[in-house]
Amino acid sequence: MSLVDDLAAAGLTGRGGAAFSTAVKLRAARDHGAALIVNACDGEIGAAKDGFVVEHHLDELLHGAALVAGRNRGTRFAAHRGSRTAALLAAAGVDVLEAPDRYVSSEETSLVSLAQGGLARPMTKRRPFVTGGRDADGRTVRPTVVLNAETVWRIAQVDAFGPTWFRSFGTEAEPGPRLVTLAGAVAHPGVLETEAGVPFADLLTACGADPDAEHVVVGGLGGALLGVPDARECRWSSADLARLGASVGPGVVDVLDPARCPLDTVGRFLDHAAGETAGQCGPCMFGVPSLAAAWHRLTERPSGAAADEMRRVAGLLPGRGACRFPDGVSRFAGSALRTLEPHLAAHAAGPCPTQEVGAGVRRA
């Protein structure tokens, strides 16, 4: 079988968050002679798995890139400017596409724009850029395929060990080994190799999550805030996490510090998002900062009206930007509003329950 056939049989999907079929993407790339960009930016908050692949599996990554590129020359490896990952790639002698260290700069179309002489800002697609053509503003776009670093590494593994080996990990719907970054209030932060279908509780145990932790962010700014008890009842798969409004996404699990008010932590996430906009479309320039401001108004004076306003602003963001960044932030904010409803009610009735606990012996 061809490499595309092997990838289709393996069921490999992108590990950057979208989980799109790698075989379909590679077939289109070959049909249109697309250039390859390997995205090793770790653009999500807390993400570290791209850097892990570059540092520990560079030879396999380069082999995977060669398999994808075939006879096409000019493969580029994207990494944030000044990062350790960029330095490691440069030392390996590959062509490094250095992206600004901003959230949306590592988005797929931002990297395509940067590689073709533009700014590292998202472009609105008329059709997938793997086919080339023009963007919504009429700019010519050469055929380009962007694949996450872990995805390219997995391509090399499928080539070396075959689809049957790959499918011996994970679930029928989400096959293969996969990396997850474990961060936050944990004793052992870092990157863990795991697979879809394992109990979420096993991930928390593996990283030594704070036993008093009550909340966890799955998927970063484009993900969801979950209660730890609910998360523990799930398995690490998009199919199972979907019942909580979450997915595996880019593979980031951030355990929130139980000594800090979760409303404040969510506010920090949203403030960060507001500062990371590309500054070129309304939902990003105005919508995300407005969402952060609405959250702060809600947490300062919790009320039904403030919660309704939060939902209204969040509802204005999805489907209107040049990229999916506003959609993801809206989804994250909505999950926080649902999960932290009891905490908001406690704030409305009296002092912050987290601060009350913080005044006790354990965290004195």
PDB file of N, CA and C in Angstrom, residues 28-121:
ATOM      1  N   ALA A  28      -4.569  15.269  -0.686  1.00  0.00           N
ATOM      2  CA  ALA A  28      -4.783  16.570  -1.329  1.00  0.00           C
ATOM      3  C   ALA A  28      -3.458  17.284  -1.570  1.00  0.00           C
ATOM      4  N   ALA A  29      -2.538  17.178  -0.608  1.00  0.00           N
ATOM      5  CA  ALA A  29      -1.230  17.822  -0.747  1.00  0.00           C
ATOM      6  C   ALA A  29      -0.483  17.262  -1.951  1.00  0.00           C
ATOM      7  N   ARG A  30      -0.543  15.965  -2.136  1.00  0.00           N
ATOM      8  CA  ARG A  30       0.163  15.345  -3.259  1.00  0.00           C
ATOM      9  C   ARG A  30      -0.522  15.651  -4.586  1.00  0.00           C
ATOM     10  N   ASP A  31      -1.826  15.722  -4.565  1.00  0.00           N
ATOM     11  CA  ASP A  31      -2.559  16.038  -5.793  1.00  0.00           C
ATOM     12  C   ASP A  31      -2.236  17.441  -6.298  1.00  0.00           C
ATOM     13  N   HIS A  32      -1.906  18.342  -5.371  1.00  0.00           N
ATOM     14  CA  HIS A  32      -1.688  19.742  -5.750  1.00  0.00           C
ATOM     15  C   HIS A  32      -0.229  20.183  -5.604  1.00  0.00           C
ATOM     16  N   GLY A  33       0.666  19.237  -5.301  1.00  0.00           N
ATOM     17  CA  GLY A  33       2.078  19.593  -5.169  1.00  0.00           C
ATOM     18  C   GLY A  33       2.338  20.596  -4.064  1.00  0.00           C
ATOM     19  N   ALA A  34       1.655  20.440  -2.949  1.00  0.00           N
ATOM     20  CA  ALA A  34       1.733  21.427  -1.865  1.00  0.00           C
ATOM     21  C   ALA A  34       3.062  21.364  -1.122  1.00  0.00           C
ATOM     22  N   ALA A  35       3.565  22.529  -0.762  1.00  0.00           N
ATOM     23  CA  ALA A  35       4.727  22.617   0.118  1.00  0.00           C
ATOM     24  C   ALA A  35       4.294  22.272   1.541  1.00  0.00           C
ATOM     25  N   LEU A  36       5.247  21.822   2.351  1.00  0.00           N
ATOM     26  CA  LEU A  36       4.952  21.387   3.719  1.00  0.00           C
ATOM     27  C   LEU A  36       5.481  22.375   4.746  1.00  0.00           C
ATOM     28  N   ILE A  37       4.637  22.714   5.710  1.00  0.00           N
ATOM     29  CA  ILE A  37       5.066  23.415   6.922  1.00  0.00           C
ATOM     30  C   ILE A  37       4.777  22.496   8.098  1.00  0.00           C
ATOM     31  N   VAL A  38       5.809  22.181   8.875  1.00  0.00           N
ATOM     32  CA  VAL A  38       5.646  21.394  10.096  1.00  0.00           C
ATOM     33  C   VAL A  38       5.497  22.376  11.254  1.00  0.00           C
ATOM     34  N   ASN A  39       4.357  22.359  11.888  1.00  0.00           N
ATOM     35  CA  ASN A  39       4.061  23.319  12.958  1.00  0.00           C
ATOM     36  C   ASN A  39       4.543  22.773  14.299  1.00  0.00           C
ATOM     37  N   ALA A  40       5.625  23.347  14.803  1.00  0.00           N
ATOM     38  CA  ALA A  40       6.188  22.945  16.094  1.00  0.00           C
ATOM     39  C   ALA A  40       6.143  24.105  17.081  1.00  0.00           C
ATOM     40  N   CYS A  41       5.109  24.926  16.985  1.00  0.00           N
ATOM     41  CA  CYS A  41       5.050  26.163  17.768  1.00  0.00           C
ATOM     42  C   CYS A  41       4.560  25.995  19.202  1.00  0.00           C
ATOM     43  N   ASP A  42       3.838  24.901  19.508  1.00  0.00           N
ATOM     44  CA  ASP A  42       3.239  24.789  20.846  1.00  0.00           C
ATOM     45  C   ASP A  42       2.475  26.069  21.170  1.00  0.00           C
ATOM     46  N   GLY A  43       1.540  26.429  20.308  1.00  0.00           N
ATOM     47  CA  GLY A  43       0.864  27.712  20.448  1.00  0.00           C
ATOM     48  C   GLY A  43      -0.147  27.802  21.563  1.00  0.00           C
ATOM     49  N   GLU A  44      -0.675  26.670  22.026  1.00  0.00           N
ATOM     50  CA  GLU A  44      -1.691  26.699  23.070  1.00  0.00           C
ATOM     51  C   GLU A  44      -1.066  26.974  24.434  1.00  0.00           C
ATOM     52  N   ILE A  45      -1.811  27.611  25.324  1.00  0.00           N
ATOM     53  CA  ILE A  45      -1.332  27.879  26.679  1.00  0.00           C
ATOM     54  C   ILE A  45      -0.944  26.570  27.359  1.00  0.00           C
ATOM     55  N   GLY A  46       0.270  26.505  27.864  1.00  0.00           N
ATOM     56  CA  GLY A  46       0.731  25.330  28.595  1.00  0.00           C
ATOM     57  C   GLY A  46       1.232  24.199  27.735  1.00  0.00           C
ATOM     58  N   ALA A  47       1.072  24.279  26.411  1.00  0.00           N
ATOM     59  CA  ALA A  47       1.465  23.179  25.532  1.00  0.00           C
ATOM     60  C   ALA A  47       2.980  23.019  25.490  1.00  0.00           C
ATOM     61  N   ALA A  48       3.434  21.762  25.392  1.00  0.00           N
ATOM     62  CA  ALA A  48       4.870  21.499  25.326  1.00  0.00           C
ATOM     63  C   ALA A  48       5.196  20.299  24.452  1.00  0.00           C
ATOM     64  N   LYS A  49       4.195  19.686  23.833  1.00  0.00           N
ATOM     65  CA  LYS A  49       4.467  18.423  23.149  1.00  0.00           C
ATOM     66  C   LYS A  49       5.204  18.583  21.822  1.00  0.00           C
ATOM     67  N   ASP A  50       5.032  19.704  21.127  1.00  0.00           N
ATOM     68  CA  ASP A  50       5.806  19.920  19.904  1.00  0.00           C
ATOM     69  C   ASP A  50       7.294  19.996  20.228  1.00  0.00           C
ATOM     70  N   GLY A  51       7.611  20.761  21.264  1.00  0.00           N
ATOM     71  CA  GLY A  51       8.998  20.851  21.702  1.00  0.00           C
ATOM     72  C   GLY A  51       9.542  19.509  22.149  1.00  0.00           C
ATOM     73  N   PHE A  52       8.699  18.706  22.777  1.00  0.00           N
ATOM     74  CA  PHE A  52       9.087  17.358  23.206  1.00  0.00           C
ATOM     75  C   PHE A  52       9.458  16.504  21.997  1.00  0.00           C
ATOM     76  N   VAL A  53       8.660  16.565  20.952  1.00  0.00           N
ATOM     77  CA  VAL A  53       8.947  15.784  19.743  1.00  0.00           C
ATOM     78  C   VAL A  53      10.262  16.230  19.122  1.00  0.00           C
ATOM     79  N   VAL A  54      10.473  17.538  19.021  1.00  0.00           N
ATOM     80  CA  VAL A  54      11.705  18.053  18.427  1.00  0.00           C
ATOM     81  C   VAL A  54      12.914  17.649  19.263  1.00  0.00           C
ATOM     82  N   GLU A  55      12.788  17.718  20.576  1.00  0.00           N
ATOM     83  CA  GLU A  55      13.932  17.426  21.444  1.00  0.00           C
ATOM     84  C   GLU A  55      14.246  15.936  21.536  1.00  0.00           C
ATOM     85  N   HIS A  56      13.221  15.097  21.528  1.00  0.00           N
ATOM     86  CA  HIS A  56      13.444  13.672  21.799  1.00  0.00           C
ATOM     87  C   HIS A  56      13.243  12.752  20.598  1.00  0.00           C
ATOM     88  N   HIS A  57      12.629  13.244  19.536  1.00  0.00           N
ATOM     89  CA  HIS A  57      12.342  12.382  18.383  1.00  0.00           C
ATOM     90  C   HIS A  57      12.625  13.108  17.070  1.00  0.00           C
ATOM     91  N   LEU A  58      13.703  13.880  17.046  1.00  0.00           N
ATOM     92  CA  LEU A  58      13.975  14.725  15.885  1.00  0.00           C
ATOM     93  C   LEU A  58      14.221  13.908  14.619  1.00  0.00           C
ATOM     94  N   ASP A  59      14.996  12.830  14.711  1.00  0.00           N
ATOM     95  CA  ASP A  59      15.285  12.037  13.518  1.00  0.00           C
ATOM     96  C   ASP A  59      14.005  11.473  12.905  1.00  0.00           C
ATOM     97  N   GLU A  60      13.110  10.979  13.762  1.00  0.00           N
ATOM     98  CA  GLU A  60      11.840  10.441  13.262  1.00  0.00           C
ATOM     99  C   GLU A  60      10.972  11.553  12.677  1.00  0.00           C
ATOM    100  N   LEU A  61      11.023  12.727  13.302  1.00  0.00           N
ATOM    101  CA  LEU A  61      10.272  13.872  12.785  1.00  0.00           C
ATOM    102  C   LEU A  61      10.763  14.249  11.392  1.00  0.00           C
ATOM    103  N   LEU A  62      12.078  14.307  11.221  1.00  0.00           N
ATOM    104  CA  LEU A  62      12.639  14.659   9.920  1.00  0.00           C
ATOM    105  C   LEU A  62      12.299  13.599   8.874  1.00  0.00           C
ATOM    106  N   HIS A  63      12.310  12.335   9.291  1.00  0.00           N
ATOM    107  CA  HIS A  63      11.944  11.261   8.365  1.00  0.00           C
ATOM    108  C   HIS A  63      10.476  11.391   7.955  1.00  0.00           C
ATOM    109  N   GLY A  64       9.622  11.675   8.924  1.00  0.00           N
ATOM    110  CA  GLY A  64       8.207  11.863   8.617  1.00  0.00           C
ATOM    111  C   GLY A  64       7.989  13.015   7.657  1.00  0.00           C
ATOM    112  N   ALA A  65       8.727  14.105   7.865  1.00  0.00           N
ATOM    113  CA  ALA A  65       8.603  15.260   6.970  1.00  0.00           C
ATOM    114  C   ALA A  65       9.045  14.902   5.554  1.00  0.00           C
ATOM    115  N   ALA A  66      10.113  14.108   5.444  1.00  0.00           N
ATOM    116  CA  ALA A  66      10.590  13.685   4.126  1.00  0.00           C
ATOM    117  C   ALA A  66       9.561  12.796   3.434  1.00  0.00           C
ATOM    118  N   LEU A  67       8.897  11.947   4.208  1.00  0.00           N
ATOM    119  CA  LEU A  67       7.853  11.091   3.644  1.00  0.00           C
ATOM    120  C   LEU A  67       6.701  11.926   3.095  1.00  0.00           C
ATOM    121  N   VAL A  68       6.313  12.940   3.840  1.00  0.00           N
ATOM    122  CA  VAL A  68       5.198  13.793   3.419  1.00  0.00           C
ATOM    123  C   VAL A  68       5.581  14.622   2.199  1.00  0.00           C
ATOM    124  N   ALA A  69       6.765  15.213   2.234  1.00  0.00           N
ATOM    125  CA  ALA A  69       7.177  16.127   1.165  1.00  0.00           C
ATOM    126  C   ALA A  69       7.453  15.400  -0.143  1.00  0.00           C
ATOM    127  N   GLY A  70       7.952  14.158  -0.051  1.00  0.00           N
ATOM    128  CA  GLY A  70       8.293  13.433  -1.266  1.00  0.00           C
ATOM    129  C   GLY A  70       9.348  14.175  -2.061  1.00  0.00           C
ATOM    130  N   ARG A  71       9.062  14.432  -3.315  1.00  0.00           N
ATOM    131  CA  ARG A  71      10.024  15.131  -4.169  1.00  0.00           C
ATOM    132  C   ARG A  71       9.956  16.644  -4.012  1.00  0.00           C
ATOM    133  N   ASN A  72       8.955  17.115  -3.334  1.00  0.00           N
ATOM    134  CA  ASN A  72       8.856  18.567  -3.117  1.00  0.00           C
ATOM    135  C   ASN A  72       9.970  19.047  -2.203  1.00  0.00           C
ATOM    136  N   ARG A  73      10.549  20.149  -2.538  1.00  0.00           N
ATOM    137  CA  ARG A  73      11.594  20.748  -1.711  1.00  0.00           C
ATOM    138  C   ARG A  73      11.003  21.937  -0.959  1.00  0.00           C
ATOM    139  N   GLY A  74      11.765  22.432  -0.025  1.00  0.00           N
ATOM    140  CA  GLY A  74      11.353  23.652   0.649  1.00  0.00           C
ATOM    141  C   GLY A  74      10.508  23.446   1.884  1.00  0.00           C
ATOM    142  N   THR A  75      10.585  22.251   2.499  1.00  0.00           N
ATOM    143  CA  THR A  75       9.867  22.040   3.760  1.00  0.00           C
ATOM    144  C   THR A  75      10.376  23.010   4.813  1.00  0.00           C
ATOM    145  N   ARG A  76       9.451  23.597   5.570  1.00  0.00           N
ATOM    146  CA  ARG A  76       9.826  24.533   6.623  1.00  0.00           C
ATOM    147  C   ARG A  76       9.251  24.052   7.952  1.00  0.00           C
ATOM    148  N   PHE A  77       9.999  24.318   9.000  1.00  0.00           N
ATOM    149  CA  PHE A  77       9.600  23.915  10.345  1.00  0.00           C
ATOM    150  C   PHE A  77       9.313  25.179  11.147  1.00  0.00           C
ATOM    151  N   ALA A  78       8.061  25.366  11.533  1.00  0.00           N
ATOM    152  CA  ALA A  78       7.658  26.582  12.241  1.00  0.00           C
ATOM    153  C   ALA A  78       7.869  26.431  13.738  1.00  0.00           C
ATOM    154  N   ALA A  79       8.437  27.466  14.338  1.00  0.00           N
ATOM    155  CA  ALA A  79       8.620  27.517  15.790  1.00  0.00           C
ATOM    156  C   ALA A  79       8.615  28.976  16.207  1.00  0.00           C
ATOM    157  N   HIS A  80       8.261  29.228  17.458  1.00  0.00           N
ATOM    158  CA  HIS A  80       8.241  30.607  17.929  1.00  0.00           C
ATOM    159  C   HIS A  80       9.655  31.177  17.984  1.00  0.00           C
ATOM    160  N   ARG A  81       9.766  32.407  17.559  1.00  0.00           N
ATOM    161  CA  ARG A  81      11.047  33.102  17.519  1.00  0.00           C
ATOM    162  C   ARG A  81      11.696  33.131  18.903  1.00  0.00           C
ATOM    163  N   GLY A  82      12.963  32.734  18.971  1.00  0.00           N
ATOM    164  CA  GLY A  82      13.704  32.762  20.224  1.00  0.00           C
ATOM    165  C   GLY A  82      13.460  31.578  21.131  1.00  0.00           C
ATOM    166  N   SER A  83      12.651  30.620  20.705  1.00  0.00           N
ATOM    167  CA  SER A  83      12.337  29.463  21.552  1.00  0.00           C
ATOM    168  C   SER A  83      13.438  28.411  21.476  1.00  0.00           C
ATOM    169  N   ARG A  84      13.461  27.541  22.468  1.00  0.00           N
ATOM    170  CA  ARG A  84      14.404  26.419  22.459  1.00  0.00           C
ATOM    171  C   ARG A  84      14.131  25.514  21.256  1.00  0.00           C
ATOM    172  N   THR A  85      12.869  25.351  20.931  1.00  0.00           N
ATOM    173  CA  THR A  85      12.516  24.519  19.786  1.00  0.00           C
ATOM    174  C   THR A  85      13.119  25.073  18.503  1.00  0.00           C
ATOM    175  N   ALA A  86      13.031  26.383  18.309  1.00  0.00           N
ATOM    176  CA  ALA A  86      13.613  27.004  17.117  1.00  0.00           C
ATOM    177  C   ALA A  86      15.121  26.789  17.072  1.00  0.00           C
ATOM    178  N   ALA A  87      15.774  26.890  18.229  1.00  0.00           N
ATOM    179  CA  ALA A  87      17.224  26.696  18.289  1.00  0.00           C
ATOM    180  C   ALA A  87      17.603  25.259  17.944  1.00  0.00           C
ATOM    181  N   LEU A  88      16.846  24.294  18.451  1.00  0.00           N
ATOM    182  CA  LEU A  88      17.130  22.886  18.162  1.00  0.00           C
ATOM    183  C   LEU A  88      16.941  22.589  16.678  1.00  0.00           C
ATOM    184  N   LEU A  89      15.904  23.150  16.090  1.00  0.00           N
ATOM    185  CA  LEU A  89      15.667  22.934  14.666  1.00  0.00           C
ATOM    186  C   LEU A  89      16.763  23.583  13.823  1.00  0.00           C
ATOM    187  N   ALA A  90      17.170  24.789  14.201  1.00  0.00           N
ATOM    188  CA  ALA A  90      18.235  25.472  13.465  1.00  0.00           C
ATOM    189  C   ALA A  90      19.535  24.683  13.545  1.00  0.00           C
ATOM    190  N   ALA A  91      19.813  24.125  14.725  1.00  0.00           N
ATOM    191  CA  ALA A  91      21.027  23.323  14.905  1.00  0.00           C
ATOM    192  C   ALA A  91      21.001  22.064  14.050  1.00  0.00           C
ATOM    193  N   ALA A  92      19.796  21.587  13.733  1.00  0.00           N
ATOM    194  CA  ALA A  92      19.656  20.395  12.889  1.00  0.00           C
ATOM    195  C   ALA A  92      19.805  20.722  11.407  1.00  0.00           C
ATOM    196  N   GLY A  93      19.903  22.009  11.090  1.00  0.00           N
ATOM    197  CA  GLY A  93      20.136  22.417   9.715  1.00  0.00           C
ATOM    198  C   GLY A  93      18.910  22.499   8.837  1.00  0.00           C
ATOM    199  N   VAL A  94      17.723  22.542   9.450  1.00  0.00           N
ATOM    200  CA  VAL A  94      16.503  22.637   8.645  1.00  0.00           C
ATOM    201  C   VAL A  94      16.101  24.105   8.489  1.00  0.00           C
ATOM    202  N   ASP A  95      15.187  24.354   7.590  1.00  0.00           N
ATOM    203  CA  ASP A  95      14.700  25.712   7.341  1.00  0.00           C
ATOM    204  C   ASP A  95      13.647  26.051   8.396  1.00  0.00           C
ATOM    205  N   VAL A  96      13.975  26.979   9.276  1.00  0.00           N
ATOM    206  CA  VAL A  96      13.081  27.333  10.380  1.00  0.00           C
ATOM    207  C   VAL A  96      12.267  28.567  10.008  1.00  0.00           C
ATOM    208  N   LEU A  97      10.963  28.425  10.092  1.00  0.00           N
ATOM    209  CA  LEU A  97      10.042  29.547   9.896  1.00  0.00           C
ATOM    210  C   LEU A  97       9.731  30.100  11.280  1.00  0.00           C
ATOM    211  N   GLU A  98      10.344  31.227  11.629  1.00  0.00           N
ATOM    212  CA  GLU A  98      10.205  31.766  12.979  1.00  0.00           C
ATOM    213  C   GLU A  98       8.965  32.651  13.066  1.00  0.00           C
ATOM    214  N   ALA A  99       8.031  32.222  13.889  1.00  0.00           N
ATOM    215  CA  ALA A  99       6.779  32.957  14.069  1.00  0.00           C
ATOM    216  C   ALA A  99       6.849  33.802  15.332  1.00  0.00           C
ATOM    217  N   PRO A 100       6.201  34.959  15.347  1.00  0.00           N
ATOM    218  CA  PRO A 100       6.138  35.752  16.581  1.00  0.00           C
ATOM    219  C   PRO A 100       5.501  34.934  17.701  1.00  0.00           C
ATOM    220  N   ASP A 101       5.906  35.221  18.917  1.00  0.00           N
ATOM    221  CA  ASP A 101       5.406  34.460  20.066  1.00  0.00           C
ATOM    222  C   ASP A 101       4.050  35.011  20.502  1.00  0.00           C
ATOM    223  N   ARG A 102       3.072  34.814  19.637  1.00  0.00           N
ATOM    224  CA  ARG A 102       1.702  35.213  19.929  1.00  0.00           C
ATOM    225  C   ARG A 102       0.779  34.055  19.590  1.00  0.00           C
ATOM    226  N   TYR A 103      -0.364  34.023  20.260  1.00  0.00           N
ATOM    227  CA  TYR A 103      -1.258  32.877  20.157  1.00  0.00           C
ATOM    228  C   TYR A 103      -1.666  32.584  18.711  1.00  0.00           C
ATOM    229  N   VAL A 104      -2.197  33.584  18.012  1.00  0.00           N
ATOM    230  CA  VAL A 104      -2.727  33.332  16.673  1.00  0.00           C
ATOM    231  C   VAL A 104      -1.643  33.234  15.610  1.00  0.00           C
ATOM    232  N   SER A 105      -0.386  33.548  15.958  1.00  0.00           N
ATOM    233  CA  SER A 105       0.686  33.486  14.965  1.00  0.00           C
ATOM    234  C   SER A 105       0.991  32.062  14.530  1.00  0.00           C
ATOM    235  N   SER A 106       0.633  31.078  15.361  1.00  0.00           N
ATOM    236  CA  SER A 106       0.901  29.687  15.009  1.00  0.00           C
ATOM    237  C   SER A 106      -0.322  28.998  14.416  1.00  0.00           C
ATOM    238  N   GLU A 107      -1.413  29.748  14.209  1.00  0.00           N
ATOM    239  CA  GLU A 107      -2.592  29.192  13.546  1.00  0.00           C
ATOM    240  C   GLU A 107      -2.216  28.836  12.106  1.00  0.00           C
ATOM    241  N   GLU A 108      -2.846  27.821  11.577  1.00  0.00           N
ATOM    242  CA  GLU A 108      -2.473  27.265  10.274  1.00  0.00           C
ATOM    243  C   GLU A 108      -2.332  28.321   9.185  1.00  0.00           C
ATOM    244  N   THR A 109      -3.352  29.138   8.991  1.00  0.00           N
ATOM    245  CA  THR A 109      -3.304  30.112   7.903  1.00  0.00           C
ATOM    246  C   THR A 109      -2.337  31.249   8.198  1.00  0.00           C
ATOM    247  N   SER A 110      -2.079  31.522   9.476  1.00  0.00           N
ATOM    248  CA  SER A 110      -1.066  32.519   9.833  1.00  0.00           C
ATOM    249  C   SER A 110       0.309  32.067   9.358  1.00  0.00           C
ATOM    250  N   LEU A 111       0.600  30.787   9.538  1.00  0.00           N
ATOM    251  CA  LEU A 111       1.895  30.256   9.108  1.00  0.00           C
ATOM    252  C   LEU A 111       2.010  30.254   7.587  1.00  0.00           C
ATOM    253  N   VAL A 112       0.911  29.958   6.902  1.00  0.00           N
ATOM    254  CA  VAL A 112       0.922  30.013   5.439  1.00  0.00           C
ATOM    255  C   VAL A 112       1.207  31.440   4.976  1.00  0.00           C
ATOM    256  N   SER A 113       0.557  32.405   5.597  1.00  0.00           N
ATOM    257  CA  SER A 113       0.785  33.808   5.258  1.00  0.00           C
ATOM    258  C   SER A 113       2.239  34.198   5.495  1.00  0.00           C
ATOM    259  N   LEU A 114       2.775  33.812   6.650  1.00  0.00           N
ATOM    260  CA  LEU A 114       4.155  34.146   6.998  1.00  0.00           C
ATOM    261  C   LEU A 114       5.129  33.513   6.012  1.00  0.00           C
ATOM    262  N   ALA A 115       4.895  32.265   5.661  1.00  0.00           N
ATOM    263  CA  ALA A 115       5.793  31.550   4.754  1.00  0.00           C
ATOM    264  C   ALA A 115       5.802  32.168   3.362  1.00  0.00           C
ATOM    265  N   GLN A 116       4.713  32.842   3.003  1.00  0.00           N
ATOM    266  CA  GLN A 116       4.611  33.406   1.664  1.00  0.00           C
ATOM    267  C   GLN A 116       4.819  34.919   1.653  1.00  0.00           C
ATOM    268  N   GLY A 117       5.514  35.402   2.704  1.00  0.00           N
ATOM    269  CA  GLY A 117       5.943  36.790   2.722  1.00  0.00           C
ATOM    270  C   GLY A 117       5.016  37.767   3.395  1.00  0.00           C
ATOM    271  N   GLY A 118       3.920  37.281   3.969  1.00  0.00           N
ATOM    272  CA  GLY A 118       2.984  38.160   4.649  1.00  0.00           C
ATOM    273  C   GLY A 118       3.210  38.190   6.146  1.00  0.00           C
ATOM    274  N   LEU A 119       2.279  38.793   6.851  1.00  0.00           N
ATOM    275  CA  LEU A 119       2.327  38.817   8.306  1.00  0.00           C
ATOM    276  C   LEU A 119       1.783  37.508   8.863  1.00  0.00           C
ATOM    277  N   ALA A 120       2.193  37.184  10.082  1.00  0.00           N
ATOM    278  CA  ALA A 120       1.715  35.961  10.734  1.00  0.00           C
ATOM    279  C   ALA A 120       0.332  36.215  11.327  1.00  0.00           C
ATOM    280  N   ARG A 121      -0.623  36.436  10.429  1.00  0.00           N
ATOM    281  CA  ARG A 121      -2.009  36.675  10.823  1.00  0.00           C
ATOM    282  C   ARG A 121      -2.917  35.732  10.042  1.00  0.00           C
TER     283      ARG A 121
END
